[in-house]
PDB file of C-alpha atoms in Angstrom:
ATOM      1  CA  MET A   1     -21.676 -48.422 -52.613  1.00  0.00           C
ATOM      2  CA  ALA A   2     -22.219 -50.083 -55.986  1.00  0.00           C
ATOM      3  CA  TYR A   3     -19.472 -47.956 -57.554  1.00  0.00           C
ATOM      4  CA  ILE A   4     -16.948 -49.021 -54.787  1.00  0.00           C
ATOM      5  CA  LYS A   5     -17.916 -52.641 -55.023  1.00  0.00           C
ATOM      6  CA  LEU A   6     -17.832 -52.791 -58.730  1.00  0.00           C
ATOM      7  CA  LYS A   7     -14.307 -51.127 -58.653  1.00  0.00           C
ATOM      8  CA  LYS A   8     -13.193 -53.882 -56.248  1.00  0.00           C
ATOM      9  CA  PHE A   9     -14.712 -56.499 -58.651  1.00  0.00           C
ATOM     10  CA  GLY A  10     -12.360 -55.058 -61.372  1.00  0.00           C
ATOM     11  CA  VAL A  11     -14.912 -53.023 -63.395  1.00  0.00           C
ATOM     12  CA  LYS A  12     -13.495 -50.084 -65.171  1.00  0.00           C
ATOM     13  CA  GLN A  13     -15.457 -46.941 -64.277  1.00  0.00           C
ATOM     14  CA  PRO A  14     -14.914 -43.122 -64.451  1.00  0.00           C
ATOM     15  CA  ASN A  15     -13.511 -41.786 -61.095  1.00  0.00           C
ATOM     16  CA  SER A  16     -16.579 -40.924 -59.036  1.00  0.00           C
ATOM     17  CA  LEU A  17     -17.418 -39.449 -55.624  1.00  0.00           C
ATOM     18  CA  LEU A  18     -20.622 -39.339 -53.582  1.00  0.00           C
ATOM     19  CA  VAL A  19     -21.336 -35.860 -52.251  1.00  0.00           C
ATOM     20  CA  ASN A  20     -24.314 -35.587 -49.924  1.00  0.00           C
ATOM     21  CA  SER A  21     -24.003 -31.884 -49.211  1.00  0.00           C
ATOM     22  CA  PRO A  22     -22.603 -28.627 -50.757  1.00  0.00           C
ATOM     23  CA  GLU A  23     -20.007 -28.485 -47.933  1.00  0.00           C
ATOM     24  CA  LYS A  24     -18.487 -31.794 -49.102  1.00  0.00           C
ATOM     25  CA  VAL A  25     -17.514 -30.311 -52.584  1.00  0.00           C
ATOM     26  CA  ASP A  26     -14.564 -28.513 -51.132  1.00  0.00           C
ATOM     27  CA  GLY A  27     -11.532 -30.549 -51.983  1.00  0.00           C
ATOM     28  CA  VAL A  28     -13.390 -32.702 -54.432  1.00  0.00           C
ATOM     29  CA  PHE A  29     -10.566 -32.611 -57.151  1.00  0.00           C
ATOM     30  CA  GLU A  30      -7.844 -33.857 -54.819  1.00  0.00           C
ATOM     31  CA  ARG A  31     -10.266 -36.823 -54.113  1.00  0.00           C
ATOM     32  CA  LEU A  32     -11.523 -37.313 -57.633  1.00  0.00           C
ATOM     33  CA  LYS A  33      -8.036 -36.960 -59.370  1.00  0.00           C
ATOM     34  CA  SER A  34      -9.602 -35.006 -62.106  1.00  0.00           C
ATOM     35  CA  LYS A  35      -9.818 -31.459 -63.573  1.00  0.00           C
ATOM     36  CA  PHE A  36     -12.545 -29.317 -64.923  1.00  0.00           C
ATOM     37  CA  PRO A  37     -14.943 -30.014 -66.630  1.00  0.00           C
ATOM     38  CA  ILE A  38     -16.593 -32.621 -64.464  1.00  0.00           C
ATOM     39  CA  ILE A  39     -20.005 -34.064 -64.235  1.00  0.00           C
ATOM     40  CA  LEU A  40     -22.427 -33.663 -61.418  1.00  0.00           C
ATOM     41  CA  LYS A  41     -25.391 -36.142 -61.290  1.00  0.00           C
ATOM     42  CA  THR A  42     -28.278 -36.480 -58.926  1.00  0.00           C
ATOM     43  CA  GLN A  43     -28.605 -39.931 -57.547  1.00  0.00           C
ATOM     44  CA  LEU A  44     -32.055 -40.230 -58.690  1.00  0.00           C
ATOM     45  CA  GLY A  45     -32.620 -39.305 -62.375  1.00  0.00           C
ATOM     46  CA  THR A  46     -33.835 -40.536 -65.682  1.00  0.00           C
ATOM     47  CA  GLY A  47     -33.219 -39.722 -69.237  1.00  0.00           C
ATOM     48  CA  GLY A  48     -30.285 -37.418 -68.611  1.00  0.00           C
ATOM     49  CA  VAL A  49     -32.309 -35.091 -66.473  1.00  0.00           C
ATOM     50  CA  GLY A  50     -30.188 -34.103 -63.407  1.00  0.00           C
ATOM     51  CA  VAL A  51     -26.896 -34.493 -65.194  1.00  0.00           C
ATOM     52  CA  VAL A  52     -24.771 -31.196 -65.428  1.00  0.00           C
ATOM     53  CA  LYS A  53     -21.360 -30.584 -67.012  1.00  0.00           C
ATOM     54  CA  ILE A  54     -19.515 -28.293 -64.531  1.00  0.00           C
ATOM     55  CA  GLN A  55     -16.777 -25.866 -65.737  1.00  0.00           C
ATOM     56  CA  ASN A  56     -15.497 -24.437 -62.646  1.00  0.00           C
ATOM     57  CA  GLU A  57     -15.618 -24.385 -58.681  1.00  0.00           C
ATOM     58  CA  THR A  58     -18.010 -21.641 -58.462  1.00  0.00           C
ATOM     59  CA  GLN A  59     -20.605 -23.328 -60.792  1.00  0.00           C
ATOM     60  CA  LEU A  60     -19.958 -26.677 -58.900  1.00  0.00           C
ATOM     61  CA  LEU A  61     -20.739 -24.995 -55.397  1.00  0.00           C
ATOM     62  CA  ALA A  62     -23.864 -23.104 -56.847  1.00  0.00           C
ATOM     63  CA  THR A  63     -25.258 -26.263 -58.647  1.00  0.00           C
ATOM     64  CA  SER A  64     -24.647 -28.563 -55.674  1.00  0.00           C
ATOM     65  CA  GLN A  65     -26.392 -25.958 -53.373  1.00  0.00           C
ATOM     66  CA  LEU A  66     -29.407 -25.862 -55.786  1.00  0.00           C
ATOM     67  CA  ILE A  67     -29.702 -29.608 -55.991  1.00  0.00           C
ATOM     68  CA  HIS A  68     -29.451 -29.943 -52.219  1.00  0.00           C
ATOM     69  CA  ARG A  69     -32.093 -27.225 -51.727  1.00  0.00           C
ATOM     70  CA  LEU A  70     -34.519 -29.139 -54.089  1.00  0.00           C
ATOM     71  CA  GLY A  71     -34.076 -32.491 -52.352  1.00  0.00           C
ATOM     72  CA  GLN A  72     -31.583 -33.191 -49.634  1.00  0.00           C
ATOM     73  CA  GLU A  73     -32.268 -36.903 -49.795  1.00  0.00           C
ATOM     74  CA  ARG A  74     -31.159 -37.103 -53.438  1.00  0.00           C
ATOM     75  CA  GLY A  75     -27.419 -36.927 -52.874  1.00  0.00           C
ATOM     76  CA  MET A  76     -25.112 -36.024 -55.714  1.00  0.00           C
ATOM     77  CA  LEU A  77     -22.374 -37.930 -57.700  1.00  0.00           C
ATOM     78  CA  VAL A  78     -19.373 -36.120 -58.953  1.00  0.00           C
ATOM     79  CA  GLN A  79     -17.716 -37.814 -61.796  1.00  0.00           C
ATOM     80  CA  GLU A  80     -14.696 -37.473 -63.994  1.00  0.00           C
ATOM     81  CA  PHE A  81     -15.677 -36.177 -67.485  1.00  0.00           C
ATOM     82  CA  ILE A  82     -14.805 -38.353 -70.448  1.00  0.00           C
ATOM     83  CA  GLU A  83     -15.404 -36.831 -73.875  1.00  0.00           C
ATOM     84  CA  LEU A  84     -17.440 -39.179 -76.040  1.00  0.00           C
ATOM     85  CA  GLU A  85     -19.066 -39.131 -79.469  1.00  0.00           C
ATOM     86  CA  TYR A  86     -21.451 -41.830 -78.240  1.00  0.00           C
ATOM     87  CA  ASP A  87     -22.164 -44.389 -75.584  1.00  0.00           C
ATOM     88  CA  ILE A  88     -23.491 -47.892 -75.712  1.00  0.00           C
ATOM     89  CA  ARG A  89     -26.607 -49.057 -73.855  1.00  0.00           C
ATOM     90  CA  VAL A  90     -26.377 -52.752 -73.320  1.00  0.00           C
ATOM     91  CA  ILE A  91     -29.699 -54.562 -72.409  1.00  0.00           C
ATOM     92  CA  VAL A  92     -29.338 -57.503 -70.234  1.00  0.00           C
ATOM     93  CA  ILE A  93     -32.277 -59.935 -69.467  1.00  0.00           C
ATOM     94  CA  ALA A  94     -32.011 -62.877 -67.011  1.00  0.00           C
ATOM     95  CA  GLY A  95     -28.221 -62.622 -66.925  1.00  0.00           C
ATOM     96  CA  LYS A  96     -27.682 -62.678 -70.656  1.00  0.00           C
ATOM     97  CA  ILE A  97     -26.910 -59.909 -73.220  1.00  0.00           C
ATOM     98  CA  HIS A  98     -30.024 -59.272 -75.355  1.00  0.00           C
ATOM     99  CA  GLY A  99     -28.536 -56.612 -77.337  1.00  0.00           C
ATOM    100  CA  ALA A 100     -27.016 -53.033 -77.618  1.00  0.00           C
ATOM    101  CA  MET A 101     -27.674 -49.715 -79.109  1.00  0.00           C
ATOM    102  CA  LYS A 102     -25.269 -46.887 -79.973  1.00  0.00           C
ATOM    103  CA  ARG A 103     -26.505 -43.598 -78.621  1.00  0.00           C
ATOM    104  CA  PRO A 104     -24.737 -40.673 -80.200  1.00  0.00           C
ATOM    105  CA  THR A 105     -24.467 -37.411 -78.448  1.00  0.00           C
ATOM    106  CA  PRO A 106     -26.724 -34.896 -80.078  1.00  0.00           C
ATOM    107  CA  LYS A 107     -25.151 -31.769 -81.537  1.00  0.00           C
ATOM    108  CA  GLY A 108     -24.500 -29.214 -78.775  1.00  0.00           C
ATOM    109  CA  ASP A 109     -24.951 -31.617 -75.853  1.00  0.00           C
ATOM    110  CA  PHE A 110     -22.697 -33.936 -73.933  1.00  0.00           C
ATOM    111  CA  ARG A 111     -25.317 -36.414 -72.909  1.00  0.00           C
ATOM    112  CA  SER A 112     -26.105 -39.276 -75.002  1.00  0.00           C
ATOM    113  CA  ASN A 113     -29.639 -40.024 -73.651  1.00  0.00           C
ATOM    114  CA  VAL A 114     -32.413 -40.810 -76.191  1.00  0.00           C
ATOM    115  CA  HIS A 115     -34.668 -38.465 -74.243  1.00  0.00           C
ATOM    116  CA  GLN A 116     -32.039 -35.689 -74.835  1.00  0.00           C
ATOM    117  CA  GLY A 117     -32.286 -36.094 -78.626  1.00  0.00           C
ATOM    118  CA  SER A 118     -29.867 -38.938 -79.318  1.00  0.00           C
ATOM    119  CA  LYS A 119     -30.735 -41.169 -82.384  1.00  0.00           C
ATOM    120  CA  PRO A 120     -29.966 -44.737 -81.347  1.00  0.00           C
ATOM    121  CA  GLU A 121     -28.747 -47.352 -83.778  1.00  0.00           C
ATOM    122  CA  LEU A 122     -28.332 -51.100 -83.393  1.00  0.00           C
ATOM    123  CA  MET A 123     -24.763 -52.028 -82.417  1.00  0.00           C
ATOM    124  CA  GLU A 124     -22.622 -55.129 -82.116  1.00  0.00           C
ATOM    125  CA  ILE A 125     -20.459 -55.024 -79.042  1.00  0.00           C
ATOM    126  CA  THR A 126     -16.946 -56.495 -78.941  1.00  0.00           C
ATOM    127  CA  ASP A 127     -15.796 -59.537 -76.944  1.00  0.00           C
ATOM    128  CA  LEU A 128     -13.927 -57.181 -74.611  1.00  0.00           C
ATOM    129  CA  GLU A 129     -17.198 -55.083 -74.034  1.00  0.00           C
ATOM    130  CA  LYS A 130     -19.161 -58.227 -73.457  1.00  0.00           C
ATOM    131  CA  LYS A 131     -16.620 -59.442 -70.929  1.00  0.00           C
ATOM    132  CA  GLU A 132     -16.838 -56.078 -68.968  1.00  0.00           C
ATOM    133  CA  VAL A 133     -20.651 -56.176 -68.948  1.00  0.00           C
ATOM    134  CA  MET A 134     -20.677 -59.715 -67.897  1.00  0.00           C
ATOM    135  CA  LYS A 135     -18.443 -58.646 -64.815  1.00  0.00           C
ATOM    136  CA  VAL A 136     -21.268 -56.279 -63.867  1.00  0.00           C
ATOM    137  CA  VAL A 137     -23.971 -58.942 -64.411  1.00  0.00           C
ATOM    138  CA  ASN A 138     -22.114 -61.519 -62.337  1.00  0.00           C
ATOM    139  CA  PHE A 139     -21.473 -59.071 -59.589  1.00  0.00           C
ATOM    140  CA  LEU A 140     -25.405 -58.027 -59.513  1.00  0.00           C
ATOM    141  CA  LYS A 141     -26.767 -61.541 -59.503  1.00  0.00           C
ATOM    142  CA  PRO A 142     -29.512 -62.320 -58.577  1.00  0.00           C
ATOM    143  CA  ARG A 143     -30.734 -58.700 -58.591  1.00  0.00           C
ATOM    144  CA  GLY A 144     -29.679 -58.195 -62.222  1.00  0.00           C
ATOM    145  CA  TYR A 145     -32.721 -59.733 -63.931  1.00  0.00           C
ATOM    146  CA  TRP A 146     -33.278 -56.564 -66.185  1.00  0.00           C
ATOM    147  CA  LEU A 147     -30.391 -54.215 -66.694  1.00  0.00           C
ATOM    148  CA  GLY A 148     -29.246 -51.435 -68.876  1.00  0.00           C
ATOM    149  CA  ILE A 149     -25.504 -51.084 -68.685  1.00  0.00           C
ATOM    150  CA  ASP A 150     -24.082 -47.948 -70.220  1.00  0.00           C
ATOM    151  CA  LEU A 151     -20.486 -48.153 -71.641  1.00  0.00           C
ATOM    152  CA  ILE A 152     -18.247 -45.409 -72.885  1.00  0.00           C
ATOM    153  CA  PRO A 153     -16.237 -47.098 -75.535  1.00  0.00           C
ATOM    154  CA  THR A 154     -12.449 -46.552 -76.085  1.00  0.00           C
ATOM    155  CA  LYS A 155     -10.897 -45.520 -79.207  1.00  0.00           C
ATOM    156  CA  ASN A 156      -9.546 -49.155 -79.816  1.00  0.00           C
ATOM    157  CA  ARG A 157     -12.703 -51.155 -78.762  1.00  0.00           C
ATOM    158  CA  GLU A 158     -10.978 -54.466 -79.648  1.00  0.00           C
ATOM    159  CA  THR A 159      -7.981 -54.073 -77.206  1.00  0.00           C
ATOM    160  CA  GLU A 160      -9.028 -51.477 -74.631  1.00  0.00           C
ATOM    161  CA  ARG A 161     -11.640 -52.086 -72.033  1.00  0.00           C
ATOM    162  CA  PRO A 162     -14.605 -49.761 -71.943  1.00  0.00           C
ATOM    163  CA  TYR A 163     -15.701 -47.610 -69.017  1.00  0.00           C
ATOM    164  CA  VAL A 164     -18.919 -48.657 -67.365  1.00  0.00           C
ATOM    165  CA  LEU A 165     -20.643 -45.280 -67.038  1.00  0.00           C
ATOM    166  CA  GLU A 166     -23.629 -46.551 -65.068  1.00  0.00           C
ATOM    167  CA  VAL A 167     -25.870 -49.462 -64.347  1.00  0.00           C
ATOM    168  CA  ASN A 168     -29.652 -48.886 -64.609  1.00  0.00           C
ATOM    169  CA  THR A 169     -31.854 -51.394 -62.786  1.00  0.00           C
ATOM    170  CA  GLN A 170     -35.005 -49.995 -64.327  1.00  0.00           C
ATOM    171  CA  PRO A 171     -33.465 -49.156 -67.789  1.00  0.00           C
ATOM    172  CA  GLY A 172     -35.403 -47.058 -70.316  1.00  0.00           C
ATOM    173  CA  THR A 173     -35.676 -48.869 -73.675  1.00  0.00           C
ATOM    174  CA  PHE A 174     -36.995 -45.959 -75.681  1.00  0.00           C
ATOM    175  CA  GLY A 175     -35.143 -46.370 -79.077  1.00  0.00           C
ATOM    176  CA  TYR A 176     -34.351 -50.025 -78.485  1.00  0.00           C
ATOM    177  CA  ASN A 177     -36.200 -52.284 -80.923  1.00  0.00           C
TER     178      ASN A 177
END
């Protein structure tokens, strides 16, 4: 629901679909408007655990069956894969941007989570990135007291809006000083 509402609010996000059972993965590419690879995430996860890069339909079906078997209540999110060298975790406290960290993807992985080996660095975000973050913050008020908003930066951060990868309402701050 948040994805749909944020999209209507004008927030740029990777194309995503909720899949609540393995039977629903059939025809996912027509609905997602994407090609392999794609990302499959469990709805409940932390630190990059439960995030899988899927290379083909057989792997998508098998992985979704496994996730469903482990916890039917979890649900899954299928998401367009966007290649990245790093993402940006923006920390928002009481509706204001507190700071941001660059989280490079570790060698051999596609995830940029600190718990998966990323070595975070302090980062200044652009005015355009701040504007996109504030769209999310304004949408989530008053629930957005403490947020971690993950951005996928574009090649030209000054002129192209970033993607909002996800919004964490209980963000990890490991590596954020």
